[in-house]
CSV table of C-alpha atoms in Angstrom, one decimal:
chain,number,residue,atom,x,y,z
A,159,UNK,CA,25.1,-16.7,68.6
A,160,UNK,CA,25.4,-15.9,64.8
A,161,UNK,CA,22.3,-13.9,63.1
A,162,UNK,CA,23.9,-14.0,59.4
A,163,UNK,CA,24.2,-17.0,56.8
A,164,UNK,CA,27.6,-18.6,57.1
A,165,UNK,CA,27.7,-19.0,53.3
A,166,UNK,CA,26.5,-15.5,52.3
A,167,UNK,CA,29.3,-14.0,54.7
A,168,UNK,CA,32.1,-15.8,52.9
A,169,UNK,CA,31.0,-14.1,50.3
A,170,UNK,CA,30.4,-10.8,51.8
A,171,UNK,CA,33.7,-9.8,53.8
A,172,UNK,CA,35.4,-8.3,50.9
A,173,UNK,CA,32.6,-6.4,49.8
A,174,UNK,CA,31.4,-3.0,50.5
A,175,UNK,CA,28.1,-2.2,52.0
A,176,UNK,CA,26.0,0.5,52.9
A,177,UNK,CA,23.7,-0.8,55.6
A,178,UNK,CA,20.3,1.1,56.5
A,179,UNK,CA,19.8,1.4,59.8
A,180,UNK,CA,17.0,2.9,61.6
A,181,UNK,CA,17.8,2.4,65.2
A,182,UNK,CA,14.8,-0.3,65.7
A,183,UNK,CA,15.9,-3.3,67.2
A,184,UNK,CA,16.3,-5.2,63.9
A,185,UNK,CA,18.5,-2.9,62.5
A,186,UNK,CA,20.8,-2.6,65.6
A,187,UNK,CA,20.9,-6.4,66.1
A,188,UNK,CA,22.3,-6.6,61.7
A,189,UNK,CA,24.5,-4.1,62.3
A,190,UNK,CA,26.4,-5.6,65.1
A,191,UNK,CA,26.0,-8.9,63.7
A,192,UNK,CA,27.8,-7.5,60.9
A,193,UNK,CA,30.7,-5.6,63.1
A,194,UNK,CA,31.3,-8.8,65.0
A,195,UNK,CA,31.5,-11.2,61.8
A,196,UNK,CA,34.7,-8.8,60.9
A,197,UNK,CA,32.6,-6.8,57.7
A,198,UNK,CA,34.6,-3.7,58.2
A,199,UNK,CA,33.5,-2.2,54.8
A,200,UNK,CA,30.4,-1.0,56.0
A,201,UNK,CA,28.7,2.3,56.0
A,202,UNK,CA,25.9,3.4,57.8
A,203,UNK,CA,22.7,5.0,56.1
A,204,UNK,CA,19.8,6.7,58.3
A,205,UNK,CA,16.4,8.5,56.7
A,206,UNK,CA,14.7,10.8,58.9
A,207,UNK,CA,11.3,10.5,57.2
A,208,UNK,CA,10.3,13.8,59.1
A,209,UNK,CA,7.4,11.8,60.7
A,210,UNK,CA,8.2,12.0,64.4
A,211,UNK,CA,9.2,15.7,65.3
A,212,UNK,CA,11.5,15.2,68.1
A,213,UNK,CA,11.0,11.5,68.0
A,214,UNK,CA,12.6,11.1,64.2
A,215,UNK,CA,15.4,13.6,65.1
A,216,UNK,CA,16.3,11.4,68.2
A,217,UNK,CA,16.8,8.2,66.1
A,218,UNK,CA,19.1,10.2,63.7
A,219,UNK,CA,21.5,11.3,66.7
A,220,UNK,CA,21.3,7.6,68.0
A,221,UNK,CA,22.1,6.2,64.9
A,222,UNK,CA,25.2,9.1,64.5
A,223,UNK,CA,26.3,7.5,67.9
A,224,UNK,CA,26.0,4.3,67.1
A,225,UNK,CA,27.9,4.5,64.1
A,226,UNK,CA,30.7,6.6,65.6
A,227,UNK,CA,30.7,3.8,68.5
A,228,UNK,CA,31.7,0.9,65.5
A,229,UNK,CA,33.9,3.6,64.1
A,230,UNK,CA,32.0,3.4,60.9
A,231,UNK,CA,30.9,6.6,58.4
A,232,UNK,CA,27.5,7.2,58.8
A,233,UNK,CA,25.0,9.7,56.2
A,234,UNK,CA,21.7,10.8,57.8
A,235,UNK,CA,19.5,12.5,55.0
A,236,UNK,CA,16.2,14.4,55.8
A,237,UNK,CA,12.9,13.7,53.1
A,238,UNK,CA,9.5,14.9,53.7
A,239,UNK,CA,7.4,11.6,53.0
A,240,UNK,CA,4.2,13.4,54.1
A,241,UNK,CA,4.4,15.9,51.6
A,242,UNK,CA,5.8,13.9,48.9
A,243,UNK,CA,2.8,10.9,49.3
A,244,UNK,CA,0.2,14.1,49.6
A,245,UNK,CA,2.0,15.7,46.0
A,246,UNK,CA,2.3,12.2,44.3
A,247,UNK,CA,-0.7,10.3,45.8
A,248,UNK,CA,0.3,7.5,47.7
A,249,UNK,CA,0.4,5.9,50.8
A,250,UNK,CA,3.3,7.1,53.3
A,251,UNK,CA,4.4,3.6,53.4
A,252,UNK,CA,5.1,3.8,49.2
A,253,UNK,CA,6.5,7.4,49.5
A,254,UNK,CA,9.0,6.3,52.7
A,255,UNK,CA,10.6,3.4,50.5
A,256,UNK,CA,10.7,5.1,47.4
A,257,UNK,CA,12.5,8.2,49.5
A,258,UNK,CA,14.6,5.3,50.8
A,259,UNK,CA,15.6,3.7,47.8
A,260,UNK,CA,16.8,7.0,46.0
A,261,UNK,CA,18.6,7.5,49.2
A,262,UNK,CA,20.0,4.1,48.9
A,263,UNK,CA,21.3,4.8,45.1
A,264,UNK,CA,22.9,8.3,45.6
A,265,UNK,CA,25.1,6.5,48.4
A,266,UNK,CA,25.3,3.6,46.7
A,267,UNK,CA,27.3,5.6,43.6
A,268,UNK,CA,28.9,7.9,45.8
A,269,UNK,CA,30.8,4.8,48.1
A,270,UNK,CA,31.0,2.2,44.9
A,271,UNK,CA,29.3,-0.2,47.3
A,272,UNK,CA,27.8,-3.2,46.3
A,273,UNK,CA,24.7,-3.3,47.8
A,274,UNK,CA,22.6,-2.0,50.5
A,275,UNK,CA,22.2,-4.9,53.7
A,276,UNK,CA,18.3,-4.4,55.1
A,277,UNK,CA,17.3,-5.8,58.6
A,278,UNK,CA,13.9,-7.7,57.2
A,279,UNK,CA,13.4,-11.0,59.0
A,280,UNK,CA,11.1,-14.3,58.5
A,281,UNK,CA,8.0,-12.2,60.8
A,282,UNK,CA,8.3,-9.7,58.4
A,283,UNK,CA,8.4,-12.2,55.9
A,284,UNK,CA,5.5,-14.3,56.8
A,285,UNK,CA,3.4,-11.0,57.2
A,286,UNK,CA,4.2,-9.5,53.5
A,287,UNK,CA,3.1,-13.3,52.6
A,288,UNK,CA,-0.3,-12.7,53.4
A,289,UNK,CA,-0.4,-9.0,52.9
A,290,UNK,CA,0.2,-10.1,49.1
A,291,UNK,CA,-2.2,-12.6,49.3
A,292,UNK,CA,-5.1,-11.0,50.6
A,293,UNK,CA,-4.1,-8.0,48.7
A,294,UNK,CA,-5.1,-10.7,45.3
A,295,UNK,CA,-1.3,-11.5,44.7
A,296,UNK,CA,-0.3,-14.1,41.5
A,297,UNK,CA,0.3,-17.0,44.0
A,298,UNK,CA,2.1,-16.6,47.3
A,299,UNK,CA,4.5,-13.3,47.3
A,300,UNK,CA,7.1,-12.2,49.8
A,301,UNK,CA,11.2,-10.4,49.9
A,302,UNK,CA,14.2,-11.8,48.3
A,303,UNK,CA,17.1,-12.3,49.9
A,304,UNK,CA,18.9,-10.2,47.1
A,305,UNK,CA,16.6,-8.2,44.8
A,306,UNK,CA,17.9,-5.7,42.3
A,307,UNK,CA,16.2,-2.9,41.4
A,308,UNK,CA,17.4,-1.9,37.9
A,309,UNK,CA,15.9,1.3,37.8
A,310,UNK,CA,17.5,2.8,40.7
A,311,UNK,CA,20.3,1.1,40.1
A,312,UNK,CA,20.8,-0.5,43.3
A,313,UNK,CA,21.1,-4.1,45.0
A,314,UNK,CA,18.9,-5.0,48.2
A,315,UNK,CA,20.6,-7.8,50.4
A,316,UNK,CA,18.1,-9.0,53.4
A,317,UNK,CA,20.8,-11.3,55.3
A,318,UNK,CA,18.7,-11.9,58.5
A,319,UNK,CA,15.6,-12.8,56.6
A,320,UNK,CA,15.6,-16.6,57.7
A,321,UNK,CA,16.0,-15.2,61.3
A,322,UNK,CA,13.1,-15.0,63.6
A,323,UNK,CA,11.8,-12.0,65.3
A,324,UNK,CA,12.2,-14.5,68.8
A,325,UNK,CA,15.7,-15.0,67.7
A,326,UNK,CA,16.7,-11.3,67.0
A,327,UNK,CA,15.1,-10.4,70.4
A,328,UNK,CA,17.3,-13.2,71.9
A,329,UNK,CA,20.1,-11.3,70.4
A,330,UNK,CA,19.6,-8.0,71.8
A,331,UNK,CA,19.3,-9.4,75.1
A,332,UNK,CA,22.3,-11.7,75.4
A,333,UNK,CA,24.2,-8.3,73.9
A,334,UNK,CA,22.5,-5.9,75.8
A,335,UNK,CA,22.0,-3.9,72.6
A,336,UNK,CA,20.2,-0.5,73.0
A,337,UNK,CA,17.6,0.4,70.3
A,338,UNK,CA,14.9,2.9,69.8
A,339,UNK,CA,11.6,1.8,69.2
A,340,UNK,CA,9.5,3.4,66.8
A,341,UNK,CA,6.1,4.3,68.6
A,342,UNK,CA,4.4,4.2,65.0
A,343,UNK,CA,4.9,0.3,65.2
A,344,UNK,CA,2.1,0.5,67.8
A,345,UNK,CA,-0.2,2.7,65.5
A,346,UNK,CA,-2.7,1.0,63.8
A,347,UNK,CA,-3.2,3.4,60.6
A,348,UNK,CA,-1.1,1.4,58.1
A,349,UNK,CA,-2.1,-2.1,56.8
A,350,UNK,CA,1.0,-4.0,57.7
A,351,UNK,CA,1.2,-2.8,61.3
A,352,UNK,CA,-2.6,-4.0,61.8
A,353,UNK,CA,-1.6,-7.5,60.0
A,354,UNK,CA,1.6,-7.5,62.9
A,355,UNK,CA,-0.7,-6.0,65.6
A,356,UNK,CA,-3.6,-7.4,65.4
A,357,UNK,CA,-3.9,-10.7,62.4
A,358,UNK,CA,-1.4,-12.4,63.8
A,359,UNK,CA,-1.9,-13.0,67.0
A,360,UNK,CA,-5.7,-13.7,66.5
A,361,UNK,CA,-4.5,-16.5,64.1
A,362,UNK,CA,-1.6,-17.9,66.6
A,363,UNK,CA,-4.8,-18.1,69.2
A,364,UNK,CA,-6.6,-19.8,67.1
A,365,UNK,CA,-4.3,-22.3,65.7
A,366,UNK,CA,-2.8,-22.7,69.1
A,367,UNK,CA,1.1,-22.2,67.5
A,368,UNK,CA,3.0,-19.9,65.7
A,369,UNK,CA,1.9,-18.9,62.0
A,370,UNK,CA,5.0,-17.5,60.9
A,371,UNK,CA,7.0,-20.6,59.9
A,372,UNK,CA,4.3,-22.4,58.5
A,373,UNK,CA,3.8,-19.0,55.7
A,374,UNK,CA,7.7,-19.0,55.5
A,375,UNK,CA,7.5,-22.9,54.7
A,376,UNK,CA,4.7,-22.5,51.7
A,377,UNK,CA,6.6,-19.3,50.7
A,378,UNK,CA,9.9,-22.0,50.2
A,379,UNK,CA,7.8,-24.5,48.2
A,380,UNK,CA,6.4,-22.1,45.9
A,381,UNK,CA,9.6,-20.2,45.2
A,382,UNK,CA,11.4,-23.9,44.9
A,383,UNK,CA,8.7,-24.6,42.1
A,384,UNK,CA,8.9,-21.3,40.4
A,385,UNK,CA,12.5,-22.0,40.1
A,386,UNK,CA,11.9,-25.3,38.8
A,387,UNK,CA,9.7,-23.8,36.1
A,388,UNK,CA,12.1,-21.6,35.1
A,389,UNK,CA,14.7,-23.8,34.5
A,390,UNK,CA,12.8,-25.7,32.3
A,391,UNK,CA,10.7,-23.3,30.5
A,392,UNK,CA,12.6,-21.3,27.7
A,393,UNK,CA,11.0,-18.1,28.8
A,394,UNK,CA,13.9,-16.4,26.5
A,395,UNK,CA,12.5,-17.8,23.2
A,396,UNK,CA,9.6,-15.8,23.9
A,397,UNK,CA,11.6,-12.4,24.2
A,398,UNK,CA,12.3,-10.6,20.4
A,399,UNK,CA,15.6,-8.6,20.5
A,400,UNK,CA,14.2,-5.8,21.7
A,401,UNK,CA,13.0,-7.8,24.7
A,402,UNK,CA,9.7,-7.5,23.9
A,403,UNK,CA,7.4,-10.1,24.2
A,404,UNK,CA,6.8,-12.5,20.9
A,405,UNK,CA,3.1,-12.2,20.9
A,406,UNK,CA,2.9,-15.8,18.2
A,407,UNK,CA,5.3,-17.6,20.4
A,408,UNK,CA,3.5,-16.5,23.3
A,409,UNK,CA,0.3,-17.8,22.0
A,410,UNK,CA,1.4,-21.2,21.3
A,411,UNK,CA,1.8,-22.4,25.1
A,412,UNK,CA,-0.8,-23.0,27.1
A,413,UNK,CA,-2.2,-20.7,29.3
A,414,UNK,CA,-1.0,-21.7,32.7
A,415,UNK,CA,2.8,-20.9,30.8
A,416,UNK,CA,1.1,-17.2,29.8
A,417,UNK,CA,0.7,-16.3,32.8
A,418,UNK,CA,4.2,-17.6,34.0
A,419,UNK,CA,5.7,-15.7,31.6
A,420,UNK,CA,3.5,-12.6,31.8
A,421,UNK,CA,4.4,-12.5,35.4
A,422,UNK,CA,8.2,-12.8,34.7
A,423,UNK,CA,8.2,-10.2,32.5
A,424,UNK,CA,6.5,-7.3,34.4
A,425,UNK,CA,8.5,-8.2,37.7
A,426,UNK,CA,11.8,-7.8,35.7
A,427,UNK,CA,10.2,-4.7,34.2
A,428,UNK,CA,9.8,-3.8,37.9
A,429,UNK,CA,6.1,-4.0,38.3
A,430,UNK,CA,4.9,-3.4,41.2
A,431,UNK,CA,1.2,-4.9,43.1
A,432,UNK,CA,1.3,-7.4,40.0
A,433,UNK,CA,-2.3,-9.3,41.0
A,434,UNK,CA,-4.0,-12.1,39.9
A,435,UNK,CA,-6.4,-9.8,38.2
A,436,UNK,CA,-3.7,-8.0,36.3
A,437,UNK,CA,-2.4,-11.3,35.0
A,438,UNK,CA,-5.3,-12.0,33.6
A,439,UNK,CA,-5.9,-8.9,31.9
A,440,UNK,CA,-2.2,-9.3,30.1
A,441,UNK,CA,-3.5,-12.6,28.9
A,442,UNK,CA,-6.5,-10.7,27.5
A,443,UNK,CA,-4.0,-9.1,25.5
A,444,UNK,CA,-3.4,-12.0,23.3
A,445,UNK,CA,-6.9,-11.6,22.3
A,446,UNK,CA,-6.7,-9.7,19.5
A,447,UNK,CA,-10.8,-8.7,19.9
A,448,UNK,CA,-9.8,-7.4,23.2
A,449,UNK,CA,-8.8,-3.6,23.8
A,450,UNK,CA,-4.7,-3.4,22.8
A,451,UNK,CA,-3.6,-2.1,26.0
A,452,UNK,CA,-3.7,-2.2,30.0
A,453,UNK,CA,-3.3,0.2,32.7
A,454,UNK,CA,-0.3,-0.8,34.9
A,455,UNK,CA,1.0,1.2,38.5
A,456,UNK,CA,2.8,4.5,38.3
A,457,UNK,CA,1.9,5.3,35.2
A,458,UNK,CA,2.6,2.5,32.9
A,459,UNK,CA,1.0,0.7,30.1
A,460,UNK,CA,1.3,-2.9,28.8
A,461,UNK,CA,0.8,-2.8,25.0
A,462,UNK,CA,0.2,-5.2,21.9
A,463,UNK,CA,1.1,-3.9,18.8
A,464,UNK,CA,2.8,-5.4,15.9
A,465,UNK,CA,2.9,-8.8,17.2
A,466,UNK,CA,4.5,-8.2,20.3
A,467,UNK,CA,3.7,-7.0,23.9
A,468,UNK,CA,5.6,-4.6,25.6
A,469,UNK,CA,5.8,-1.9,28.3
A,470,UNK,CA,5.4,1.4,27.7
């Protein structure tokens, strides 16, 4: 029984990883899906999130074992997501990926590793699908398989993300793989773990089958027509040199095209929560009676001025 992509591991075996594991079942099932598949250049990466007391510290010394077990390096770093969400003002769910992800670029320069492998799988999938959605998402959202983050400078690779949360279980069972399991999971104080604890089986009761796969599906059709689009649709005419957007050119296609490119350009300006209602307020912008700017997350603005439309 093979968790990982056939194709993506031909391409993968001579390339060095760090791999985040948390010592959930997901996690443990990637990493020894990667041992076995012969990716030696691996090195494990832990974040105690300081959530837990004794709890976090116990996933740190079983993820130090674990490691030692493959005979693989392993990094455990400490943050305090509580106080840093409290400080900056956002959720702990925000603050424990952004810790992460910083995490993820200090080892990522200090190994020379290509990327970082992640454990998310199609549940997860199918629930950040309609988390998105419901949340007022520009048409249906969910993970990549490889995202880059340019601003951290890192890579994210989510090889197990066709794989079911059924099929991973399967795994740790015909392995006999020990895991920890993260009593948070259970708690019902963060959005996703109500959508996983409580959405989705009420919708599998009343539709009588699985949810998951059909999400996954319309996720597929949407991302194959978004890539259609983009292959035909010179979105780079529209950029000047500068990479701002040509605010002229941009106002000579129609508007289902605006908001195509709009939406391109702040997710490669790494925008995050970009919602239908913030699309349309960036093709407000091309209004010239309308007000010049909008307010964007963490701080951000999107600007016209001089015939052009740009982040600032």
């Amino acid at each position: 029984m093979n968790l990982l992509d056939t194709d993506w591991l031909e391409s993968a075996r001579e390339k060095r990883f760090l791999i985040g594991v948390s010592g959930g079942r997901d996690s443990v099932a990637l990493l020894h899906a990667c041992v076995a598949a012969r990716l030696t250049e691996l090195f494990v990466v832990h974040v105690n999130h300081e959530l837990r007391g004794e709890e976090s510290e116990g996933d740190a010394d079983f993820v130090r074992e674990l490691a030692s077990h493959y005979h693989l390096p392993c990094s455990v770093s400490k943050r305090d997501v509580q106080a840093s969400a409290i400080e900056e003002k956002k959720s702990i769910e925000l603050s424990a990926r952004e810790a992460r992800h910083r995490v993820f670029a200090e080892k990522m320069a200090q190994h020379d590793c290509t990327g970082v492998l992640l454990a998310h799988h199609a549940d997860d999938q199918a629930e950040t699908v309609l988390f998105n959605l419901l949340r007022g998402s520009a048409g249906l959202r969910g993970m990549q398989k490889k995202q880059r983050l340019d601003s951290m400078n890192i890579t994210l690779y989510r090889p197990i993300l066709e794989v079911s949360r059924a099929d991973i279980n399967d795994y740790i069972s015909r392995y006999q793989l020990e895991y920890r399991e993260d009593s948070s999971n259970a708690d019902d104080f963060a959005t996703r773990n109500r959508i996983r604890n409580e959405v989705m089986p009420l919708l599998e009761e009343i539709m009588g089958r699985k949810v998951a796969p059909a999400l996954s599906r319309a996720l597929n059709i949407s991302d194959k027509k978004d890539s259609l689009l983009k292959e035909m649709f010179d979105y780079n005419s529209l950029l000047d040199p500068q990479g701002r957007l040509h605010l002229p050119s941009l106002g000579d296609i129609p508007t289902a095209l605006q908001e195509f490119a709009l939406h391109r350009y702040l997710k490669e300006q790494e925008v995050s929560n970009i919602s239908k209602e913030l699309i349309e307020s960036a093709v407000n912008l091309l209004d010239k009676s309308q007000p010049a700017k909008i307010n964007l997350p963490q701080g951000r603005f999107l600007r016209r001025s001089q015939q052009r439309v740009f982040i600032e």
